[in-house]
Amino acid sequence: MTYAIIGAGAVGQALAKMFGRKGIEVAIASTRAPKALAPLATVIGTTVIPSSLNEAIKADIILLAPFWAHGEVANTAKDWRGKIIIDVTNAYGVSPSDLGSLPSSAVVAKAFGAAALVKAFNHLPAGVLAQEPSIDGWRRVVFLSSDKDSALRVVSTLVEQLGYAPVNLGRLAEGGLLIQARGNTWAPLIFKDLFKKQA
């Protein structure tokens, strides 16, 4: 599997640190040129590769950090078939009417067409995501939600490789609503920093 992070803000950098800690190669891209991201990538680790958006979207699994950019990113490819999009976004401050009264993840999923979407990592703030995921035999929980079971299994495996404990909340329209931020409303599991005892 190949991985890419779209977004180099606080959340994108925290995601890159997750991969850097484990020595897993990941591309990072934003609206800035790759050379502008090079100093950031160098600080995080040698496995974080500055990339253009067009190159980053060639990855098998794409972690999308900024909600506002989902449309622009989706328009960079004609066919997203075979890709997994990990939706790390929160549509906080976006009017529900702008989302057609849909959960934000449903809006993102629609934009990426045939891609499989998994909601994950968005319930933790960037500062927490940047921290070590394991403390004294306990692993930080990452909630996951998807309508595609096969994609959910793949992302669960990645979450474990990154050192976290995956917890499946089920379908996007059900458990996934527990980790949705929309308008001025935070869902019940947003910002819940929970740990699970390692087996």
XYZ file of N, CA, C and O in Angstrom:
796
model
N 0.829 -1.193 0.000
C 0.000 0.000 0.000
C 0.872 1.254 0.000
O 1.914 1.295 0.653
N 0.428 2.272 -0.731
C 1.091 3.568 -0.703
C 0.155 4.581 -0.063
O -1.078 4.446 -0.153
N 0.734 5.597 0.585
C -0.041 6.539 1.384
C 0.303 7.981 1.023
O 1.435 8.293 0.677
N -0.704 8.840 1.135
C -0.488 10.269 0.925
C -1.389 11.059 1.855
O -2.517 10.643 2.153
N -0.879 12.192 2.319
C -1.644 13.123 3.141
C -1.869 14.375 2.310
O -0.926 14.940 1.754
N -3.125 14.795 2.206
C -3.452 16.044 1.524
C -3.770 17.073 2.595
O -4.765 16.967 3.306
N -2.901 18.064 2.706
C -3.057 19.078 3.739
C -1.805 19.123 4.598
O -1.365 18.074 5.098
N -1.222 20.296 4.747
C 0.014 20.428 5.512
C -0.138 21.414 6.666
O 0.840 21.972 7.152
N -1.378 21.616 7.099
C -1.617 22.438 8.282
C -1.329 21.635 9.540
O -0.634 20.613 9.499
N -1.887 22.051 10.660
C -1.607 21.388 11.939
C -1.998 19.911 11.904
O -1.256 19.051 12.381
N -3.163 19.601 11.344
C -3.618 18.207 11.296
C -2.756 17.402 10.328
O -2.330 16.288 10.642
N -2.501 17.957 9.149
C -1.657 17.264 8.181
C -0.275 16.960 8.737
O 0.266 15.865 8.541
N 0.298 17.906 9.464
C 1.614 17.689 10.070
C 1.558 16.613 11.146
O 2.470 15.783 11.270
N 0.476 16.606 11.928
C 0.318 15.579 12.962
C 0.203 14.193 12.329
O 0.788 13.220 12.823
N -0.537 14.105 11.231
C -0.651 12.828 10.520
C 0.709 12.377 10.001
O 1.069 11.201 10.095
N 1.467 13.315 9.451
C 2.801 12.988 8.937
C 3.699 12.472 10.057
O 4.482 11.530 9.856
N 3.589 13.054 11.245
C 4.380 12.596 12.390
C 4.020 11.172 12.771
O 4.888 10.392 13.190
N 2.748 10.808 12.622
C 2.329 9.443 12.923
C 3.076 8.450 12.039
O 3.556 7.423 12.508
N 3.155 8.764 10.741
C 3.870 7.898 9.804
C 5.376 7.941 10.056
O 6.056 6.908 10.016
N 5.889 9.136 10.326
C 7.323 9.296 10.572
C 7.792 8.487 11.765
O 8.891 7.913 11.743
N 6.976 8.448 12.843
C 7.349 7.688 14.039
C 7.576 6.222 13.727
O 8.408 5.560 14.330
N 6.783 5.689 12.804
C 6.840 4.257 12.488
C 7.698 3.955 11.266
O 7.800 2.799 10.845
N 8.298 4.989 10.680
C 9.153 4.767 9.523
C 8.393 4.310 8.292
O 8.952 3.628 7.422
N 7.118 4.698 8.185
C 6.293 4.332 7.033
C 6.311 5.486 6.041
O 5.996 6.624 6.404
N 6.658 5.202 4.803
C 6.742 6.257 3.805
C 5.366 6.818 3.476
O 4.408 6.066 3.276
N 5.278 8.139 3.424
C 4.026 8.815 3.103
C 4.340 10.100 2.342
O 5.295 10.810 2.670
N 3.572 10.365 1.317
C 3.691 11.640 0.603
C 2.849 12.679 1.340
O 1.829 12.344 1.946
N 3.277 13.929 1.284
C 2.475 15.019 1.845
C 2.377 16.120 0.796
O 3.380 16.485 0.167
N 1.165 16.586 0.572
C 0.923 17.589 -0.466
C -0.071 18.617 0.038
O -0.858 18.361 0.951
N -0.018 19.789 -0.584
C -0.972 20.846 -0.266
C -1.066 21.751 -1.490
O -0.603 21.396 -2.564
N -1.663 22.904 -1.311
C -1.721 23.864 -2.416
C -0.351 24.493 -2.674
O -0.143 25.122 -3.698
N 0.575 24.306 -1.742
C 1.936 24.819 -1.908
C 2.772 23.842 -2.736
O 2.489 22.653 -2.786
N 3.810 24.362 -3.358
C 4.709 23.525 -4.155
C 5.476 22.577 -3.236
O 5.709 22.888 -2.061
N 5.890 21.418 -3.757
C 6.634 20.456 -2.938
C 7.864 21.056 -2.259
O 8.155 20.734 -1.100
N 8.573 21.955 -2.947
C 9.783 22.524 -2.348
C 9.461 23.374 -1.119
O 10.288 23.502 -0.207
N 8.241 23.927 -1.074
C 7.831 24.700 0.101
C 7.563 23.794 1.295
O 7.632 24.234 2.445
N 7.252 22.522 1.015
C 6.972 21.563 2.088
C 8.233 20.833 2.546
O 8.210 20.139 3.557
N 9.311 20.968 1.789
C 10.537 20.214 2.076
C 11.082 20.463 3.488
O 11.430 19.497 4.189
N 11.170 21.716 3.966
C 11.687 21.929 5.332
C 10.822 21.242 6.390
O 11.358 20.667 7.351
N 9.516 21.300 6.202
C 8.588 20.655 7.125
C 8.820 19.150 7.135
O 8.919 18.525 8.200
N 8.914 18.554 5.959
C 9.109 17.106 5.847
C 10.440 16.685 6.468
O 10.525 15.650 7.143
N 11.461 17.485 6.265
C 12.786 17.162 6.801
C 12.769 17.099 8.315
O 13.378 16.214 8.930
N 12.046 18.012 8.932
C 11.944 18.037 10.396
C 11.216 16.802 10.912
O 11.591 16.222 11.931
N 10.187 16.353 10.198
C 9.377 15.225 10.659
C 10.120 13.903 10.490
O 10.121 13.059 11.379
N 10.743 13.702 9.326
C 11.478 12.454 9.129
C 11.701 12.137 7.666
O 11.019 12.667 6.786
N 12.638 11.243 7.427
C 13.047 10.934 6.056
C 11.993 10.168 5.272
O 12.078 10.086 4.041
N 11.007 9.588 5.948
C 9.974 8.828 5.236
C 8.799 9.706 4.800
O 7.860 9.219 4.176
N 8.838 10.990 5.145
C 7.791 11.934 4.733
C 8.290 12.651 3.479
O 9.295 13.368 3.519
N 7.589 12.444 2.362
C 8.045 12.903 1.056
C 7.189 14.062 0.544
O 5.989 13.880 0.296
N 7.754 15.264 0.386
C 6.987 16.376 -0.197
C 6.563 16.015 -1.612
O 7.346 15.453 -2.383
N 5.329 16.340 -1.948
C 4.791 15.915 -3.235
C 3.852 16.963 -3.802
O 3.304 17.791 -3.068
N 3.648 16.893 -5.106
C 2.598 17.705 -5.728
C 1.268 17.001 -5.511
O 1.221 15.790 -5.239
N 0.196 17.742 -5.648
C -1.131 17.148 -5.497
C -1.346 16.057 -6.533
O -1.873 14.980 -6.225
N -0.932 16.307 -7.770
C -1.121 15.325 -8.839
C -0.378 14.024 -8.576
O -0.841 12.954 -8.961
N 0.779 14.120 -7.930
C 1.524 12.908 -7.583
C 0.918 12.217 -6.367
O 0.826 10.994 -6.309
N 0.501 13.013 -5.385
C -0.028 12.453 -4.134
C -1.281 11.618 -4.361
O -1.480 10.590 -3.711
N -2.124 12.036 -5.291
C -3.387 11.313 -5.487
C -3.188 9.967 -6.182
O -4.143 9.201 -6.326
N -1.958 9.646 -6.545
C -1.675 8.321 -7.101
C -1.581 7.254 -6.009
O -1.559 6.057 -6.304
N -1.519 7.669 -4.761
C -1.406 6.730 -3.643
C -2.652 5.865 -3.526
O -3.747 6.257 -3.949
N -2.488 4.700 -2.927
C -3.622 3.787 -2.714
C -4.568 4.333 -1.642
O -5.788 4.221 -1.754
N -3.990 4.897 -0.601
C -4.767 5.429 0.523
C -4.408 6.897 0.709
O -3.231 7.241 0.850
N -5.417 7.748 0.705
C -5.223 9.192 0.795
C -5.913 9.712 2.049
O -7.111 9.480 2.250
N -5.153 10.376 2.905
C -5.707 10.989 4.111
C -6.004 12.447 3.802
O -5.089 13.232 3.527
N -7.266 12.806 3.832
C -7.709 14.155 3.490
C -7.907 14.962 4.765
O -8.763 14.643 5.587
N -7.098 16.035 4.928
C -7.168 16.802 6.161
C -8.098 18.015 6.104
O -8.924 18.188 7.001
N -8.036 18.902 5.111
C -8.915 20.079 5.168
C -10.244 19.846 4.445
O -10.266 19.477 3.274
N -11.355 20.066 5.143
C -12.666 19.879 4.523
C -12.872 20.832 3.353
O -13.392 20.451 2.305
N -12.436 22.079 3.515
C -12.694 23.098 2.491
C -12.059 22.741 1.150
O -12.482 23.237 0.112
N -11.056 21.856 1.160
C -10.353 21.525 -0.086
C -10.863 20.253 -0.743
O -10.347 19.861 -1.793
N -11.882 19.599 -0.167
C -12.264 18.280 -0.684
C -12.712 18.334 -2.145
O -12.391 17.446 -2.935
N -13.438 19.386 -2.511
C -13.908 19.503 -3.895
C -12.773 19.673 -4.878
O -12.733 19.020 -5.932
N -11.825 20.551 -4.517
C -10.670 20.796 -5.383
C -9.843 19.522 -5.551
O -9.406 19.187 -6.658
N -9.626 18.812 -4.454
C -8.850 17.567 -4.522
C -9.583 16.531 -5.361
O -8.990 15.869 -6.220
N -10.886 16.392 -5.141
C -11.673 15.408 -5.890
C -11.631 15.674 -7.389
O -11.641 14.737 -8.203
N -11.554 16.932 -7.764
C -11.551 17.293 -9.190
C -10.211 17.050 -9.884
O -10.109 17.199 -11.099
N -9.186 16.659 -9.121
C -7.882 16.422 -9.737
C -7.794 15.069 -10.437
O -6.820 14.799 -11.142
N -8.791 14.217 -10.243
C -8.805 12.904 -10.922
C -10.196 12.645 -11.482
O -11.201 13.051 -10.895
N -10.244 11.958 -12.618
C -11.532 11.650 -13.238
C -12.185 10.432 -12.602
O -13.405 10.311 -12.574
N -11.358 9.506 -12.141
C -11.887 8.251 -11.609
C -11.143 7.888 -10.331
O -9.916 7.735 -10.342
N -11.871 7.754 -9.232
C -11.277 7.423 -7.947
C -11.445 5.953 -7.596
O -11.180 5.540 -6.466
N -11.861 5.169 -8.565
C -12.076 3.737 -8.332
C -10.795 3.080 -7.811
O -9.698 3.330 -8.293
N -10.947 2.236 -6.795
C -9.811 1.520 -6.235
C -9.066 2.265 -5.141
O -8.165 1.714 -4.511
N -9.428 3.524 -4.907
C -8.764 4.324 -3.874
C -9.540 4.264 -2.561
O -10.767 4.097 -2.550
N -8.819 4.432 -1.477
C -9.439 4.606 -0.162
C -9.132 6.031 0.297
O -7.971 6.446 0.343
N -10.192 6.765 0.604
C -10.053 8.120 1.152
C -10.328 8.048 2.648
O -11.412 7.625 3.068
N -9.345 8.431 3.450
C -9.569 8.548 4.894
C -9.950 9.996 5.162
O -9.148 10.913 4.977
N -11.182 10.181 5.569
C -11.719 11.518 5.808
C -11.363 11.958 7.224
O -11.968 11.523 8.196
N -10.370 12.821 7.318
C -9.910 13.326 8.611
C -10.502 14.710 8.876
O -10.136 15.396 9.820
N -11.450 15.115 8.039
C -11.963 16.483 8.092
C -13.076 16.664 9.115
O -13.741 15.707 9.521
N -13.280 17.908 9.486
C -14.448 18.331 10.261
C -15.027 19.568 9.588
O -14.281 20.483 9.225
N -16.327 19.571 9.412
C -16.983 20.700 8.743
C -17.520 21.689 9.770
O -18.602 22.256 9.604
N -16.748 21.894 10.828
C -17.161 22.848 11.857
C -17.180 24.251 11.265
O -16.265 24.659 10.557
N -18.260 24.975 11.529
C -18.400 26.322 10.994
C -19.045 26.366 9.627
O -19.364 27.439 9.122
N -19.249 25.204 9.009
C -19.928 25.127 7.713
C -21.422 24.975 7.964
O -21.847 24.115 8.744
N -22.221 25.779 7.317
C -23.662 25.736 7.527
C -24.230 24.396 7.070
O -23.883 23.900 5.995
N -25.109 23.789 7.872
C -25.751 22.538 7.456
C -26.443 22.665 6.103
O -26.480 21.706 5.330
N -26.963 23.855 5.788
C -27.622 24.040 4.488
C -26.608 23.934 3.346
O -26.942 23.492 2.245
N -25.349 24.314 3.616
C -24.301 24.186 2.595
C -23.945 22.723 2.341
O -23.366 22.389 1.307
N -24.281 21.878 3.300
C -24.016 20.445 3.160
C -25.253 19.692 2.672
O -25.225 18.466 2.574
N -26.328 20.432 2.386
C -27.558 19.762 1.980
C -28.148 18.940 3.106
O -28.801 17.920 2.881
N -27.875 19.358 4.346
C -28.322 18.663 5.551
C -27.778 17.247 5.661
O -28.317 16.412 6.379
N -26.695 16.955 4.942
C -26.040 15.651 5.010
C -24.878 15.704 5.996
O -24.317 16.771 6.251
N -24.480 14.557 6.545
C -23.236 14.529 7.317
C -22.075 14.919 6.405
O -22.096 14.628 5.206
N -21.076 15.564 6.951
C -19.964 16.029 6.122
C -19.276 14.878 5.400
O -18.826 15.023 4.260
N -19.189 13.720 6.039
C -18.524 12.579 5.404
C -19.289 12.111 4.176
O -18.692 11.641 3.196
N -20.620 12.252 4.191
C -21.423 11.881 3.015
C -21.138 12.833 1.860
O -21.102 12.427 0.695
N -20.912 14.097 2.177
C -20.576 15.091 1.151
C -19.213 14.779 0.545
O -19.030 14.809 -0.673
N -18.253 14.448 1.401
C -16.917 14.101 0.922
C -16.969 12.823 0.088
O -16.368 12.737 -0.988
N -17.693 11.823 0.575
C -17.814 10.554 -0.156
C -18.400 10.771 -1.547
O -17.931 10.192 -2.532
N -19.408 11.619 -1.643
C -20.038 11.905 -2.934
C -19.049 12.565 -3.887
O -19.003 12.252 -5.086
N -18.223 13.467 -3.382
C -17.254 14.171 -4.218
C -16.227 13.221 -4.824
O -15.778 13.413 -5.950
N -15.883 12.165 -4.079
C -14.861 11.229 -4.541
C -15.434 10.004 -5.261
O -14.701 9.054 -5.533
N -16.709 10.053 -5.565
C -17.320 9.054 -6.433
C -17.083 7.619 -6.026
O -17.539 7.176 -4.977
N -16.341 6.866 -6.854
C -16.186 5.426 -6.657
C -15.166 5.062 -5.578
O -14.983 3.878 -5.279
N -14.503 6.035 -4.986
C -13.554 5.730 -3.907
C -14.304 5.204 -2.692
O -15.477 5.508 -2.479
N -13.619 4.407 -1.878
C -14.171 3.946 -0.604
C -13.761 4.941 0.467
O -12.576 5.271 0.587
N -14.713 5.448 1.225
C -14.415 6.449 2.241
C -14.482 5.847 3.637
O -15.418 5.112 3.965
N -13.471 6.163 4.429
C -13.445 5.768 5.836
C -13.222 7.027 6.665
O -12.271 7.773 6.432
N -14.115 7.269 7.598
C -13.963 8.409 8.514
C -13.058 7.966 9.665
O -13.329 6.944 10.317
N -11.981 8.701 9.903
C -11.053 8.312 10.975
C -10.146 9.476 11.340
O -9.912 10.370 10.527
N -9.614 9.438 12.545
C -8.631 10.390 13.072
C -9.186 11.790 13.329
O -8.525 12.598 13.974
N -10.377 12.118 12.838
C -10.873 13.493 12.938
C -11.352 13.874 14.328
O -11.545 15.060 14.607
N -11.569 12.899 15.197
C -12.130 13.234 16.509
C -11.070 13.739 17.491
O -11.411 14.231 18.564
N -9.801 13.620 17.115
C -8.731 14.094 17.997
C -8.119 15.383 17.461
O -7.864 15.492 16.262
N -7.856 16.347 18.316
C -7.215 17.580 17.849
C -5.779 17.308 17.418
O -5.167 16.320 17.827
N -5.235 18.195 16.596
C -3.903 18.006 16.028
C -2.846 17.792 17.106
O -1.957 16.947 16.961
N -2.933 18.547 18.180
C -1.941 18.427 19.242
C -1.897 17.048 19.865
O -0.838 16.557 20.255
N -3.051 16.408 19.942
C -3.127 15.051 20.498
C -2.638 14.032 19.470
O -1.896 13.099 19.790
N -3.041 14.220 18.204
C -2.588 13.313 17.142
C -1.066 13.307 17.028
O -0.480 12.295 16.646
N -0.443 14.413 17.335
C 1.011 14.523 17.207
C 1.757 13.808 18.329
O 2.962 13.584 18.238
N 1.031 13.406 19.384
C 1.666 12.760 20.529
C 1.860 11.264 20.277
O 1.248 10.680 19.387
N 2.702 10.669 21.099
C 2.872 9.215 21.052
C 1.520 8.540 21.312
O 0.792 8.949 22.218
N 1.174 7.511 20.518
C -0.137 6.878 20.681
C -0.190 5.836 21.790
O -1.260 5.380 22.161
N 0.961 5.452 22.322
C 1.020 4.378 23.304
C 1.622 4.887 24.599
O 2.673 5.526 24.591
N 0.930 4.622 25.708
C 1.415 5.079 27.018
C 1.248 3.954 28.023
O 0.119 3.502 28.290
N 2.352 3.474 28.570
C 2.334 2.476 29.637
C 1.431 1.282 29.336
O 0.634 0.847 30.177
N 1.537 0.763 28.115
C 0.750 -0.415 27.764
C -0.668 -0.122 27.311
O -1.447 -1.047 27.040
N -1.011 1.150 27.200
C -2.330 1.550 26.709
C -2.153 2.230 25.353
O -1.213 3.000 25.151
N -3.080 1.940 24.429
C -3.036 2.566 23.108
C -4.190 3.537 22.933
O -5.329 3.251 23.308
N -3.880 4.699 22.347
C -4.905 5.712 22.093
C -5.909 5.176 21.073
O -5.543 4.589 20.057
N -7.192 5.382 21.335
C -8.269 4.892 20.478
C -8.461 5.814 19.269
O -8.444 7.037 19.399
N -8.642 5.205 18.093
C -9.055 5.925 16.893
C -10.373 5.323 16.435
O -10.467 4.118 16.178
N -11.407 6.154 16.372
C -12.716 5.706 15.918
C -12.751 5.664 14.393
O -12.206 6.544 13.722
N -13.414 4.630 13.856
C -13.528 4.458 12.416
C -14.978 4.238 12.036
O -15.743 3.614 12.775
N -15.346 4.740 10.871
C -16.691 4.521 10.356
C -16.638 4.473 8.841
O -15.926 5.260 8.211
N -17.364 3.519 8.240
C -17.381 3.406 6.790
C -18.562 2.553 6.343
O -19.063 1.721 7.097
N -18.969 2.773 5.104
C -19.990 1.929 4.494
C -19.356 0.797 3.692
O -20.060 -0.019 3.100
N -18.035 0.757 3.647
C -17.303 -0.264 2.891
C -16.488 -1.116 3.856
O -15.459 -0.682 4.371
N -16.946 -2.335 4.106
C -16.278 -3.194 5.080
C -14.839 -3.510 4.689
O -13.951 -3.570 5.548
N -14.583 -3.723 3.404
C -13.232 -4.069 2.968
C -12.273 -2.914 3.234
O -11.143 -3.121 3.698
N -12.706 -1.686 2.970
C -11.870 -0.510 3.229
C -11.663 -0.324 4.723
O -10.572 0.062 5.173
N -12.693 -0.593 5.494
C -12.606 -0.462 6.948
C -11.539 -1.402 7.507
O -10.753 -1.018 8.380
N -11.478 -2.615 6.978
C -10.464 -3.570 7.431
C -9.052 -3.084 7.097
O -8.137 -3.200 7.907
N -8.888 -2.542 5.899
C -7.578 -2.040 5.483
C -7.138 -0.886 6.380
O -5.986 -0.842 6.851
N -8.043 0.037 6.634
C -7.694 1.205 7.450
C -7.489 0.796 8.909
O -6.613 1.348 9.592
N -8.236 -0.167 9.394
C -8.022 -0.669 10.765
C -6.612 -1.216 10.922
O -5.949 -0.979 11.942
N -6.152 -1.938 9.905
C -4.792 -2.467 9.930
C -3.768 -1.340 9.962
O -2.781 -1.392 10.715
N -3.991 -0.296 9.148
C -3.096 0.859 9.147
C -3.078 1.538 10.509
O -2.010 1.897 11.022
N -4.250 1.716 11.104
C -4.349 2.351 12.421
C -3.503 1.586 13.442
O -2.770 2.180 14.241
N -3.558 0.263 13.380
C -2.765 -0.548 14.299
C -1.275 -0.416 14.004
O -0.457 -0.338 14.925
N -0.905 -0.379 12.721
C 0.502 -0.201 12.347
C 1.047 1.123 12.860
O 2.232 1.231 13.205
N 0.188 2.125 12.919
C 0.596 3.444 13.400
C 0.626 3.521 14.925
O 1.006 4.541 15.493
N 0.210 2.438 15.584
C 0.311 2.355 17.034
C -0.948 2.641 17.814
O -0.927 2.721 19.044
N -2.080 2.786 17.123
C -3.348 3.118 17.770
C -4.248 1.891 17.901
O -3.979 0.842 17.308
N -5.314 2.047 18.648
C -6.315 0.989 18.811
C -7.565 1.374 18.022
O -8.262 2.327 18.385
N -7.862 0.677 16.914
C -9.049 1.017 16.127
C -10.338 0.549 16.808
O -10.388 -0.546 17.350
N -11.352 1.391 16.776
C -12.677 1.042 17.286
C -13.685 1.344 16.183
O -13.851 2.500 15.776
N -14.349 0.316 15.689
C -15.307 0.440 14.587
C -16.660 0.912 15.101
O -17.271 0.252 15.944
N -17.128 2.032 14.581
C -18.435 2.572 14.976
C -19.550 2.189 14.007
O -20.700 2.553 14.217
N -19.202 1.477 12.929
C -20.233 1.060 11.980
C -20.396 2.023 10.821
O -19.481 2.752 10.451
N -21.582 2.040 10.249
C -21.868 2.812 9.036
C -21.813 4.317 9.294
O -22.016 4.788 10.410
N -21.582 5.053 8.212
C -21.470 6.506 8.323
C -22.746 7.152 8.841
O -22.699 8.115 9.607
N -23.893 6.616 8.425
C -25.177 7.206 8.816
C -25.604 6.783 10.220
O -26.610 7.276 10.732
N -24.831 5.898 10.823
C -25.175 5.418 12.163
C -24.087 5.851 13.150
O -24.074 6.974 13.627
N -23.156 4.962 13.434
C -22.078 5.302 14.367
C -21.208 6.438 13.883
O -20.618 7.164 14.684
N -21.127 6.587 12.563
C -20.306 7.654 12.019
C -20.758 9.038 12.441
O -19.955 9.973 12.501
N -22.041 9.184 12.749
C -22.558 10.485 13.184
C -21.988 10.908 14.541
O -22.022 12.084 14.892
N -21.455 9.929 15.279
C -20.885 10.236 16.587
C -19.558 10.978 16.481
O -19.070 11.550 17.459
N -18.952 10.959 15.283
C -17.672 11.651 15.094
C -17.767 12.691 13.979
O -16.799 12.975 13.285
N -18.950 13.274 13.827
C -19.161 14.315 12.818
C -19.231 15.685 13.487
O -19.907 15.850 14.499
N -18.528 16.631 12.914
C -18.681 18.025 13.329
C -19.339 18.766 12.175
O -18.863 18.716 11.050
N -20.458 19.411 12.455
C -21.201 20.082 11.386
C -21.801 21.367 11.930
O -22.350 21.380 13.031
N -21.684 22.440 11.131
C -22.213 23.718 11.596
C -21.480 24.151 12.853
O -20.259 24.205 12.881
N -22.214 24.404 13.901
C -21.612 24.770 15.184
C -21.781 23.659 16.209
O -21.747 23.899 17.409
N -21.966 22.435 15.716
C -22.253 21.310 16.601
C -21.152 20.264 16.523
O -20.775 19.833 15.434
N -20.665 19.875 17.683
C -19.703 18.771 17.767
C -20.465 17.524 18.188
O -21.253 17.552 19.130
N -20.213 16.415 17.516
C -20.851 15.151 17.890
C -20.265 14.639 19.207
O -19.206 15.096 19.646
N -20.940 13.670 19.858
C -20.558 13.261 21.221
C -19.143 12.727 21.391
O -18.574 12.861 22.470
N -18.551 12.124 20.348
C -17.226 11.530 20.515
C -16.087 12.420 20.020
O -14.923 12.040 20.103
N -16.423 13.613 19.523
C -15.372 14.542 19.128
C -14.590 14.975 20.377
O -15.176 15.296 21.412
N -13.273 14.967 20.273
C -12.346 15.354 21.344
C -12.292 14.354 22.503
O -11.683 14.649 23.531
N -12.902 13.180 22.361
C -12.803 12.163 23.407
C -11.488 11.401 23.223
O -11.325 10.646 22.275
N -10.560 11.625 24.115
C -9.235 11.017 24.037
C -9.229 9.789 24.939
O -8.967 9.883 26.138
N -9.515 8.631 24.351
C -9.664 7.397 25.104
C -8.507 6.444 24.815
O -7.895 6.490 23.759
N -8.251 5.555 25.750
C -7.178 4.579 25.601
C -7.716 3.164 25.818
O -8.671 2.959 26.561
N -7.086 2.218 25.140
C -7.476 0.811 25.256
C -6.259 0.010 25.686
O -5.159 0.183 25.144
N -6.441 -0.879 26.655
C -5.343 -1.690 27.166
C -4.856 -2.640 26.080
O -5.651 -3.294 25.411
N -3.553 -2.678 25.864
C -2.984 -3.608 24.907
C -3.143 -5.037 25.396
O -2.969 -5.328 26.563
N -3.473 -5.907 24.444
C -3.686 -7.324 24.814
C -2.356 -7.972 25.166
O -1.328 -7.627 24.661
